[in-house]
Short mmCIF file of C-alpha atoms and ligand atoms in Angstrom, two decimals:
data_model
loop_
_atom_site.label_atom_id
_atom_site.label_comp_id
_atom_site.label_asym_id
_atom_site.label_seq_id
_atom_site.Cartn_x
_atom_site.Cartn_y
_atom_site.Cartn_z
CA THR A 1 62.21 -63.46 20.75
CA LEU A 2 59.59 -62.20 18.34
CA GLU A 3 56.02 -63.42 18.60
CA THR A 4 53.77 -64.82 15.87
CA VAL A 5 50.18 -63.74 15.28
CA VAL A 6 48.15 -66.00 13.01
CA ILE A 7 45.01 -64.43 11.59
CA VAL A 8 42.45 -66.92 10.33
CA GLY A 9 40.18 -65.24 7.80
CA ALA A 10 41.73 -62.67 5.47
CA GLY A 11 38.68 -60.46 5.02
CA HIS A 12 38.10 -56.89 6.10
CA ALA A 13 38.46 -57.55 9.85
CA GLY A 14 41.46 -59.85 9.50
CA GLY A 15 43.23 -57.52 7.11
CA ARG A 16 42.66 -54.46 9.28
CA ALA A 17 43.95 -56.31 12.33
CA ALA A 18 47.17 -57.16 10.46
CA LEU A 19 47.73 -53.60 9.26
CA LEU A 20 46.99 -52.09 12.65
CA LEU A 21 49.30 -54.53 14.45
CA ARG A 22 52.10 -53.15 12.28
CA ARG A 23 50.97 -49.57 12.76
CA HIS A 24 51.08 -50.00 16.53
CA GLY A 25 54.58 -51.43 16.35
CA PHE A 26 54.17 -55.21 16.36
CA ALA A 27 57.50 -56.49 15.04
CA GLY A 28 56.88 -60.25 14.98
CA ARG A 29 55.51 -62.51 12.31
CA ILE A 30 51.99 -61.86 10.98
CA LEU A 31 50.43 -64.63 8.94
CA MET A 32 46.97 -64.28 7.37
CA LEU A 33 45.21 -67.43 6.22
CA GLY A 34 42.26 -66.94 3.89
CA ALA A 35 39.74 -69.18 2.13
CA GLU A 36 39.44 -66.72 -0.74
CA PRO A 37 42.37 -66.31 -3.11
CA ALA A 38 42.19 -62.51 -2.90
CA LEU A 39 44.05 -60.29 -0.47
CA PRO A 40 41.78 -58.58 2.09
CA TYR A 41 39.12 -56.27 0.65
CA GLU A 42 36.04 -54.42 1.86
CA ARG A 43 32.71 -56.00 0.96
CA PRO A 44 30.19 -53.11 0.84
CA PRO A 45 30.57 -52.40 -2.92
CA LEU A 46 29.89 -56.07 -3.82
CA SER A 47 26.13 -55.48 -3.89
CA LYS A 48 26.34 -51.90 -5.20
CA GLY A 49 29.21 -50.23 -7.10
CA PHE A 50 30.94 -53.45 -8.11
CA LEU A 51 27.73 -54.80 -9.67
CA LYS A 52 27.17 -51.51 -11.49
CA GLY A 53 30.75 -51.42 -12.68
CA THR A 54 31.60 -48.13 -10.95
CA THR A 55 33.86 -49.78 -8.34
CA SER A 56 36.68 -52.14 -9.28
CA ALA A 57 38.19 -54.97 -7.27
CA ALA A 58 41.32 -52.83 -6.84
CA ASP A 59 39.19 -50.01 -5.36
CA MET A 60 37.88 -52.44 -2.75
CA SER A 61 41.17 -53.94 -1.61
CA LEU A 62 42.56 -52.70 1.69
CA ARG A 63 46.09 -52.41 0.28
CA SER A 64 47.98 -53.39 -2.86
CA ALA A 65 49.93 -56.65 -2.99
CA GLN A 66 53.13 -54.63 -2.77
CA ASP A 67 51.95 -52.81 0.37
CA TRP A 68 51.26 -56.10 2.17
CA ALA A 69 54.68 -57.38 1.22
CA GLU A 70 56.36 -54.16 2.34
CA ALA A 71 54.49 -54.34 5.67
CA GLY A 72 55.92 -57.85 6.11
CA ILE A 73 52.46 -59.39 6.33
CA GLU A 74 52.30 -62.92 4.95
CA HIS A 75 49.18 -64.17 3.22
CA ILE A 76 48.17 -67.66 2.21
CA GLY A 77 45.02 -67.54 0.12
CA GLY A 78 42.74 -70.34 -1.02
CA CYS A 79 43.35 -72.44 2.07
CA THR A 80 40.99 -74.15 4.50
CA VAL A 81 41.75 -73.96 8.20
CA THR A 82 40.24 -76.90 10.07
CA ARG A 83 41.27 -76.14 13.63
CA ILE A 84 42.55 -73.43 15.92
CA ASP A 85 43.87 -75.19 19.01
CA PRO A 86 44.43 -72.92 22.01
CA GLU A 87 46.30 -75.59 23.99
CA SER A 88 49.01 -76.51 21.53
CA ARG A 89 48.73 -73.00 19.99
CA ARG A 90 48.59 -74.38 16.51
CA VAL A 91 46.40 -73.72 13.51
CA THR A 92 45.83 -76.73 11.26
CA LEU A 93 44.92 -76.66 7.57
CA ALA A 94 42.94 -79.21 5.55
CA ASP A 95 46.02 -79.91 3.42
CA GLY A 96 47.94 -81.05 6.50
CA ARG A 97 50.04 -77.93 7.04
CA SER A 98 50.05 -76.38 10.49
CA PHE A 99 51.39 -73.17 12.01
CA GLY A 100 52.25 -72.38 15.60
CA PHE A 101 51.11 -69.09 17.13
CA ASP A 102 51.57 -66.96 20.19
CA HIS A 103 48.22 -65.29 19.49
CA ALA A 104 45.50 -66.25 17.03
CA ILE A 105 42.73 -64.03 15.69
CA CYS A 106 39.69 -65.76 14.28
CA ALA A 107 38.09 -63.47 11.68
CA THR A 108 36.25 -66.04 9.62
CA GLY A 109 32.97 -64.15 9.23
CA GLY A 110 30.20 -66.29 7.87
CA ARG A 111 29.02 -67.86 4.67
CA ALA A 112 25.85 -67.16 2.74
CA ARG A 113 23.06 -69.24 4.28
CA PRO A 114 21.92 -71.82 1.74
CA LEU A 115 18.23 -72.28 1.00
CA ALA A 116 17.21 -75.86 1.73
CA LEU A 117 14.67 -76.31 -1.05
CA PRO A 118 14.48 -78.46 -4.18
CA GLY A 119 16.17 -76.67 -7.06
CA ALA A 120 17.68 -73.90 -4.92
CA GLU A 121 21.14 -74.64 -6.40
CA ALA A 122 19.95 -72.70 -9.44
CA LEU A 123 19.96 -69.49 -7.39
CA LEU A 124 23.14 -67.42 -7.17
CA MET A 125 24.45 -66.30 -3.78
CA LEU A 126 26.41 -63.17 -2.90
CA ARG A 127 29.11 -63.15 -0.29
CA ASP A 128 32.49 -62.74 -1.94
CA LEU A 129 34.20 -61.29 -4.98
CA ALA A 130 33.82 -64.48 -7.01
CA ASP A 131 30.05 -64.49 -6.30
CA ALA A 132 29.79 -60.82 -7.27
CA ARG A 133 31.71 -61.42 -10.53
CA ALA A 134 29.33 -64.25 -11.43
CA LEU A 135 26.26 -62.15 -10.59
CA ARG A 136 27.57 -59.13 -12.49
CA SER A 137 28.22 -61.12 -15.65
CA ARG A 138 24.76 -62.71 -15.51
CA LEU A 139 22.96 -59.43 -14.76
CA GLY A 140 24.15 -58.01 -18.07
CA SER A 141 21.69 -60.15 -20.01
CA CYS A 142 19.00 -60.38 -17.31
CA ARG A 143 15.63 -58.75 -17.95
CA ARG A 144 13.73 -60.32 -15.02
CA LEU A 145 15.50 -60.87 -11.70
CA LEU A 146 14.08 -62.81 -8.79
CA VAL A 147 15.55 -62.08 -5.36
CA VAL A 148 14.84 -64.40 -2.44
CA GLY A 149 15.28 -62.51 0.83
CA GLY A 150 14.34 -58.88 1.47
CA GLY A 151 17.34 -58.09 3.66
CA VAL A 152 20.24 -55.75 2.97
CA ILE A 153 21.74 -57.73 0.10
CA GLY A 154 18.37 -58.49 -1.46
CA LEU A 155 17.32 -54.84 -1.49
CA GLU A 156 20.68 -53.44 -2.54
CA VAL A 157 20.88 -55.84 -5.47
CA ALA A 158 17.21 -55.18 -6.30
CA ALA A 159 17.90 -51.43 -6.40
CA THR A 160 21.08 -51.87 -8.44
CA ALA A 161 19.39 -54.18 -10.96
CA ALA A 162 16.24 -52.06 -11.22
CA GLY A 163 18.48 -49.06 -11.84
CA CYS A 164 19.91 -50.93 -14.82
CA GLY A 165 16.45 -51.51 -16.28
CA CYS A 166 15.81 -54.99 -14.90
CA ALA A 167 12.32 -56.03 -13.73
CA VAL A 168 12.84 -57.20 -10.15
CA THR A 169 10.69 -59.26 -7.81
CA VAL A 170 11.72 -59.71 -4.18
CA LEU A 171 10.31 -62.62 -2.16
CA GLU A 172 10.57 -62.06 1.57
CA ALA A 173 9.49 -64.80 3.96
CA GLY A 174 8.85 -62.43 6.86
CA PRO A 175 6.19 -59.74 7.14
CA ARG A 176 8.47 -56.84 6.12
CA VAL A 177 11.80 -55.92 4.52
CA MET A 178 15.09 -55.44 6.36
CA ALA A 179 13.38 -56.47 9.58
CA ARG A 180 16.68 -57.50 11.16
CA VAL A 181 17.85 -53.88 11.33
CA LEU A 182 14.86 -51.57 10.79
CA PRO A 183 11.77 -50.72 12.84
CA PRO A 184 8.44 -51.32 11.01
CA GLU A 185 7.95 -47.66 10.02
CA ALA A 186 11.30 -47.59 8.22
CA SER A 187 10.60 -50.94 6.50
CA ALA A 188 7.29 -49.54 5.25
CA TRP A 189 8.96 -46.41 3.90
CA LEU A 190 11.71 -48.45 2.22
CA ALA A 191 9.23 -50.87 0.64
CA GLY A 192 7.48 -47.79 -0.77
CA LEU A 193 10.75 -46.48 -2.21
CA HIS A 194 11.24 -49.80 -4.01
CA ALA A 195 7.64 -49.95 -5.23
CA GLY A 196 7.97 -46.40 -6.55
CA ASN A 197 10.97 -47.55 -8.57
CA GLY A 198 9.17 -50.54 -10.03
CA VAL A 199 10.45 -53.29 -7.73
CA GLN A 200 7.77 -55.82 -6.78
CA ILE A 201 8.15 -56.74 -3.15
CA ARG A 202 6.15 -59.69 -1.86
CA THR A 203 6.27 -60.31 1.87
CA GLY A 204 5.04 -63.32 3.82
CA VAL A 205 5.87 -65.53 0.85
CA THR A 206 6.84 -69.16 1.20
CA LEU A 207 8.97 -70.39 -1.64
CA GLU A 208 8.39 -74.10 -2.26
CA ARG A 209 10.78 -75.06 -5.03
CA VAL A 210 12.80 -73.67 -7.91
CA LEU A 211 12.45 -75.23 -11.36
CA PRO A 212 14.42 -74.68 -14.54
CA ARG A 213 12.35 -72.80 -17.15
CA GLY A 214 13.91 -72.18 -20.55
CA THR A 215 17.29 -70.56 -19.88
CA GLY A 216 15.97 -69.16 -16.60
CA ILE A 217 14.01 -70.30 -13.57
CA ALA A 218 10.48 -70.62 -12.27
CA ALA A 219 9.94 -70.13 -8.55
CA GLN A 220 6.96 -71.96 -7.15
CA THR A 221 5.27 -70.33 -4.17
CA ALA A 222 2.02 -71.10 -2.37
CA GLU A 223 0.42 -68.25 -4.38
CA GLY A 224 1.71 -69.20 -7.81
CA VAL A 225 4.74 -69.35 -10.07
CA ILE A 226 7.16 -66.52 -10.78
CA GLU A 227 9.40 -66.77 -13.83
CA ALA A 228 12.73 -65.02 -14.09
CA ASP A 229 15.92 -65.04 -16.15
CA LEU A 230 18.03 -65.15 -13.00
CA GLY A 231 17.57 -65.81 -9.30
CA LEU A 232 19.56 -64.60 -6.31
CA CYS A 233 19.27 -66.06 -2.82
CA ALA A 234 20.14 -63.63 0.01
CA ILE A 235 18.71 -65.03 3.23
CA GLY A 236 21.41 -64.09 5.68
CA ILE A 237 24.71 -65.55 6.79
CA LEU A 238 25.78 -68.56 8.82
CA PRO A 239 28.65 -67.85 11.16
CA GLU A 240 30.65 -71.02 11.62
CA PRO A 241 32.18 -70.98 15.07
CA GLY A 242 33.38 -74.59 15.10
CA LEU A 243 37.08 -73.96 14.40
CA VAL A 244 38.24 -72.98 17.86
CA SER A 245 38.59 -75.96 20.20
CA GLY A 246 36.86 -75.44 23.52
CA ALA A 247 35.22 -72.16 22.52
CA ARG A 248 31.82 -71.12 23.82
CA HIS A 249 29.17 -70.18 21.29
CA GLY A 250 26.60 -67.43 21.74
CA ALA A 251 22.88 -67.14 21.17
CA SER A 252 23.41 -65.87 17.62
CA HIS A 253 25.86 -68.69 16.81
CA GLY A 254 29.01 -66.62 17.06
CA LEU A 255 32.15 -67.10 19.12
CA LEU A 256 31.43 -65.65 22.56
CA THR A 257 34.18 -63.27 23.65
CA ASP A 258 34.99 -60.99 26.54
CA GLU A 259 35.12 -57.23 26.00
CA TYR A 260 38.68 -57.55 24.63
CA CYS A 261 37.43 -60.02 21.99
CA ARG A 262 39.17 -62.93 23.71
CA VAL A 263 37.25 -66.11 22.94
CA GLU A 264 35.51 -67.54 26.02
CA GLY A 265 36.70 -71.05 26.81
CA ALA A 266 39.80 -70.77 24.63
CA GLY A 267 42.34 -69.32 27.04
CA PRO A 268 44.05 -65.92 26.83
CA HIS A 269 45.61 -66.18 23.37
CA VAL A 270 42.71 -66.62 20.95
CA TYR A 271 40.64 -63.65 19.79
CA ALA A 272 37.60 -63.34 17.53
CA ILE A 273 36.64 -60.23 15.54
CA GLY A 274 34.12 -59.19 12.88
CA ASP A 275 30.93 -61.02 11.87
CA ILE A 276 31.85 -64.17 13.85
CA ALA A 277 32.45 -62.47 17.21
CA GLU A 278 29.71 -62.19 19.81
CA THR A 279 31.01 -59.54 22.17
CA PRO A 280 29.48 -57.99 25.30
CA ASN A 281 27.82 -54.70 24.47
CA PRO A 282 27.76 -52.34 27.47
CA VAL A 283 24.79 -50.35 26.15
CA LEU A 284 22.59 -53.40 25.58
CA GLY A 285 23.97 -55.32 28.53
CA ARG A 286 24.36 -58.55 26.56
CA PRO A 287 26.67 -60.10 23.98
CA LEU A 288 26.03 -58.87 20.47
CA ARG A 289 27.14 -60.22 17.11
CA LEU A 290 27.31 -57.38 14.60
CA GLU A 291 27.47 -57.97 10.86
CA THR A 292 28.73 -54.51 9.98
CA TRP A 293 31.67 -52.81 8.30
CA ARG A 294 32.29 -50.66 11.33
CA ASN A 295 32.33 -53.58 13.74
CA ALA A 296 35.09 -55.15 11.64
CA GLU A 297 37.06 -51.90 11.95
CA THR A 298 36.44 -51.40 15.67
CA GLN A 299 37.23 -54.92 16.78
CA ALA A 300 40.33 -55.18 14.59
CA ALA A 301 41.61 -51.91 16.06
CA ALA A 302 40.91 -52.97 19.64
CA VAL A 303 42.66 -56.33 19.31
CA ALA A 304 45.66 -54.80 17.54
CA ARG A 305 46.09 -52.33 20.42
CA THR A 306 45.62 -55.03 23.03
CA LEU A 307 48.24 -57.25 21.40
CA CYS A 308 50.61 -54.30 21.27
CA GLY A 309 50.35 -53.81 25.02
CA THR A 310 47.44 -51.43 25.61
CA ALA A 311 44.45 -53.53 26.73
CA THR A 312 41.58 -52.00 24.74
CA PRO A 313 37.95 -53.11 24.98
CA ALA A 314 36.03 -53.25 21.70
CA CYS A 315 33.18 -50.91 22.32
CA GLU A 316 31.01 -49.05 19.88
CA THR A 317 27.61 -47.66 19.18
CA PRO A 318 26.39 -49.95 16.39
CA TRP A 319 26.16 -48.28 13.00
CA MET A 320 25.48 -49.44 9.46
CA TRP A 321 24.52 -47.82 6.18
CA THR A 322 23.00 -48.81 2.90
CA ASP A 323 22.50 -46.98 -0.40
CA GLN A 324 19.40 -47.75 -2.44
CA PHE A 325 18.05 -45.76 -5.41
CA GLY A 326 20.41 -42.90 -4.65
CA CYS A 327 19.14 -42.67 -1.09
CA ASN A 328 21.53 -43.03 1.82
CA ILE A 329 20.08 -44.86 4.83
CA GLN A 330 22.02 -45.10 8.08
CA VAL A 331 21.06 -47.02 11.19
CA VAL A 332 22.47 -46.16 14.61
CA GLY A 333 21.89 -48.51 17.55
CA VAL A 334 20.20 -51.90 17.49
CA TRP A 335 16.53 -52.42 16.77
CA GLU A 336 15.33 -54.96 19.34
CA GLY A 337 11.62 -54.66 18.72
CA ARG A 338 10.93 -52.26 21.55
CA GLY A 339 10.74 -48.53 22.12
CA GLU A 340 8.38 -45.82 20.95
CA ARG A 341 9.03 -44.41 17.51
CA LEU A 342 8.94 -40.83 16.39
CA TRP A 343 9.87 -39.12 13.15
CA ARG A 344 11.94 -36.00 13.09
CA GLY A 345 10.90 -34.29 9.87
CA ALA A 346 8.39 -35.56 7.32
CA PRO A 347 8.51 -39.38 7.38
CA GLY A 348 11.02 -40.62 4.83
CA ALA A 349 11.81 -37.18 3.44
CA PRO A 350 15.49 -36.41 2.79
CA GLY A 351 16.94 -35.27 6.10
CA SER A 352 14.34 -37.08 8.20
CA VAL A 353 15.26 -39.29 11.15
CA LEU A 354 13.17 -42.06 12.73
CA PHE A 355 14.08 -42.41 16.40
CA TRP A 356 13.10 -45.17 18.76
CA HIS A 357 13.24 -44.34 22.44
CA GLU A 358 12.14 -45.45 25.89
CA GLY A 359 10.78 -42.60 27.98
CA GLY A 360 12.77 -40.15 25.86
CA ARG A 361 16.00 -42.18 26.13
CA PRO A 362 17.09 -42.61 22.48
CA LEU A 363 17.90 -46.27 21.73
CA GLY A 364 18.54 -45.90 18.03
CA ALA A 365 17.58 -44.15 14.84
CA VAL A 366 17.29 -44.48 11.09
CA LEU A 367 18.70 -41.52 9.18
CA ILE A 368 17.43 -40.89 5.67
CA ASP A 369 19.84 -38.76 3.66
CA ALA A 370 20.77 -37.25 7.00
CA GLY A 371 24.39 -38.38 7.40
CA ARG A 372 25.42 -35.00 8.75
CA GLU A 373 23.35 -35.67 11.88
CA ARG A 374 24.94 -39.04 12.50
CA ARG A 375 27.50 -38.10 15.10
CA PHE A 376 24.87 -36.27 17.15
CA VAL A 377 22.50 -39.24 16.95
CA GLU A 378 25.35 -41.51 18.02
CA GLY A 379 26.10 -39.16 20.90
CA LEU A 380 22.47 -39.26 22.05
CA VAL A 381 22.30 -43.07 21.87
CA ALA A 382 25.67 -43.56 23.54
CA ALA A 383 24.77 -41.13 26.35
CA GLY A 384 21.57 -43.05 27.10
CA LYS A 385 20.11 -39.97 28.82
CA PRO A 386 16.46 -39.03 28.42
CA VAL A 387 15.64 -36.01 26.27
CA ARG A 388 12.23 -34.48 25.63
CA PRO A 389 10.57 -36.44 22.78
CA GLU A 390 9.04 -33.19 21.47
CA ALA A 391 12.54 -31.75 21.12
CA LEU A 392 13.76 -34.87 19.29
CA ALA A 393 10.85 -34.62 16.90
CA ASP A 394 11.33 -30.92 16.19
CA PRO A 395 13.71 -30.29 13.28
CA ALA A 396 14.11 -26.69 14.48
CA GLN A 397 15.85 -27.99 17.63
CA ARG A 398 19.40 -28.85 16.69
CA LEU A 399 20.27 -32.39 17.78
CA LYS A 400 23.66 -31.14 18.88
CA SER A 401 21.94 -28.93 21.45
CA LEU A 402 20.23 -31.99 22.98
CA LEU A 403 23.51 -33.76 23.74
CA PRO A 404 24.44 -33.91 27.40
CA SER A 405 27.45 -31.62 27.73
CA ALA A 406 29.49 -34.46 29.26
CA VAL A 407 29.47 -36.30 25.94
CA PRO A 408 31.88 -34.97 23.33
CA ALA A 409 30.01 -34.24 20.11
CA ALA A 410 32.47 -36.02 17.84
P1 NAD B 1 19.88 -60.25 6.14
O1 NAD B 1 19.92 -60.95 7.43
O2 NAD B 1 20.06 -58.78 6.14
O3 NAD B 1 18.51 -60.54 5.40
C1 NAD B 1 18.03 -61.83 5.12
C2 NAD B 1 16.57 -61.72 4.76
O4 NAD B 1 16.13 -62.96 4.21
C3 NAD B 1 15.68 -61.42 5.94
O5 NAD B 1 14.81 -60.38 5.60
C4 NAD B 1 14.95 -62.73 6.18
O6 NAD B 1 13.66 -62.56 6.72
C5 NAD B 1 14.87 -63.28 4.77
N1 NAD B 1 14.70 -64.73 4.68
C6 NAD B 1 15.22 -65.70 5.48
N2 NAD B 1 14.86 -66.92 5.04
C7 NAD B 1 14.11 -66.73 3.95
C8 NAD B 1 13.45 -67.60 3.03
N3 NAD B 1 13.51 -68.92 3.19
N4 NAD B 1 12.76 -67.06 2.00
C9 NAD B 1 12.69 -65.72 1.85
N5 NAD B 1 13.29 -64.85 2.67
C10 NAD B 1 13.99 -65.34 3.71
O7 NAD B 1 21.00 -60.97 5.25
P2 NAD B 1 21.52 -60.65 3.77
O8 NAD B 1 20.74 -59.57 3.14
O9 NAD B 1 21.60 -61.99 3.12
O10 NAD B 1 22.97 -60.11 4.03
C11 NAD B 1 24.00 -61.00 4.42
C12 NAD B 1 25.09 -60.25 5.11
O11 NAD B 1 25.64 -59.22 4.33
C13 NAD B 1 24.65 -59.61 6.39
O12 NAD B 1 25.70 -59.79 7.30
C14 NAD B 1 24.55 -58.17 6.04
O13 NAD B 1 24.73 -57.34 7.16
C15 NAD B 1 25.66 -58.02 5.06
N6 NAD B 1 25.42 -56.89 4.18
C16 NAD B 1 25.40 -55.65 4.71
C17 NAD B 1 25.15 -54.58 3.91
C18 NAD B 1 25.12 -53.22 4.50
O14 NAD B 1 25.36 -53.08 5.69
N7 NAD B 1 24.81 -52.21 3.71
C19 NAD B 1 24.90 -54.76 2.56
C20 NAD B 1 24.92 -56.04 2.05
C21 NAD B 1 25.18 -57.09 2.88
#
């Protein structure tokens, strides 16, 4: 008899898992349940090309409606799953429907973290296509934009809006921008790139309340009031791991899994992938929840293979990228606040790389318009073998030549 896989969360990770199950020969029923009405799509353009109007919703979708139908993948959009029960192997919806499964994949991601302040409802948020449509239509007539949160979304939207002639102010609560993923030297360089393009970045700011002002808003901080036509709140995501009965939750509020993405405490038939999954990372030696495009790809691929009979651990060297003011920034590895830093090339210049290392063992790097070096940087981080810091710092020494020969360069 044919098995049923129910995928809860029809985003990038969920959609990829469905497609790859078919590619690897899964012949049973595949049912995707999504909160959004849309079929699975990739989110990166939401804060960049989609806002600018250079990327359409169709460009972002993983497949056309016809392709999903031809692949025999069912999709129910606009629904709310309330429970994934490993014991009865049933998924329950808020409207009372329920579906039995042989295997369930929880790919629910997270939602934009709300700001708990008086008046914060006046700020837009950006997580899904509907949010991006609303922001795009409002940006058209916006001369002054206020962004709360100097993380990836905040800075990408700031760069996009500034590029369209908008005066942008970013309020960051912490001491520096993109602190979740960048070492201090890279934050400083990036803040300079924004300042050079007219974006006002204020760090260490405490927002107290948001008030209506004319057709726009006034943001009250300890230092004074900032007026704007439009406000965006981008202060991170909240993973919501509560759906899976019995599941164990990790330190970063995800669903703890084993290396095959099987949810701890939920038996052998429930998996978690993407932003919600907190999965052991062999390099760091602890569970890690990654909010990246590549993690969605890697974990979806691993679970699809495992369910098709080849047990495959989800294992990767973390990687993310962002594009701001025409500059491509890539981050390999995880910044954990430790390690010595060194620049390869003039700090922040196109082609430069900021490494962090312990005793010459590369832990990670930020690549600035240096995408061609990425696979070598990944090789160095994955190998975890010490190299001479002077060689890392010397652009005349090819990174490829520093790779231990045991590690394939690609
Ligand atoms: P983030 O975690 O990258 O940044 C949130 C920022 O808000 C942090 O700098 C934090 O210090 C700040 N902050 C928190 N509370 C605040 C407050 N009360 N006032 C002011 N600042 C405050 O999260 P994000 O930028 O909201 O992005 C959300 C998700 O989207 C993440 O998963 C991110 O990885 C993803 N995303 C990724 C990319 C990319 O990889 N290029 C681009 C856009 C979004």
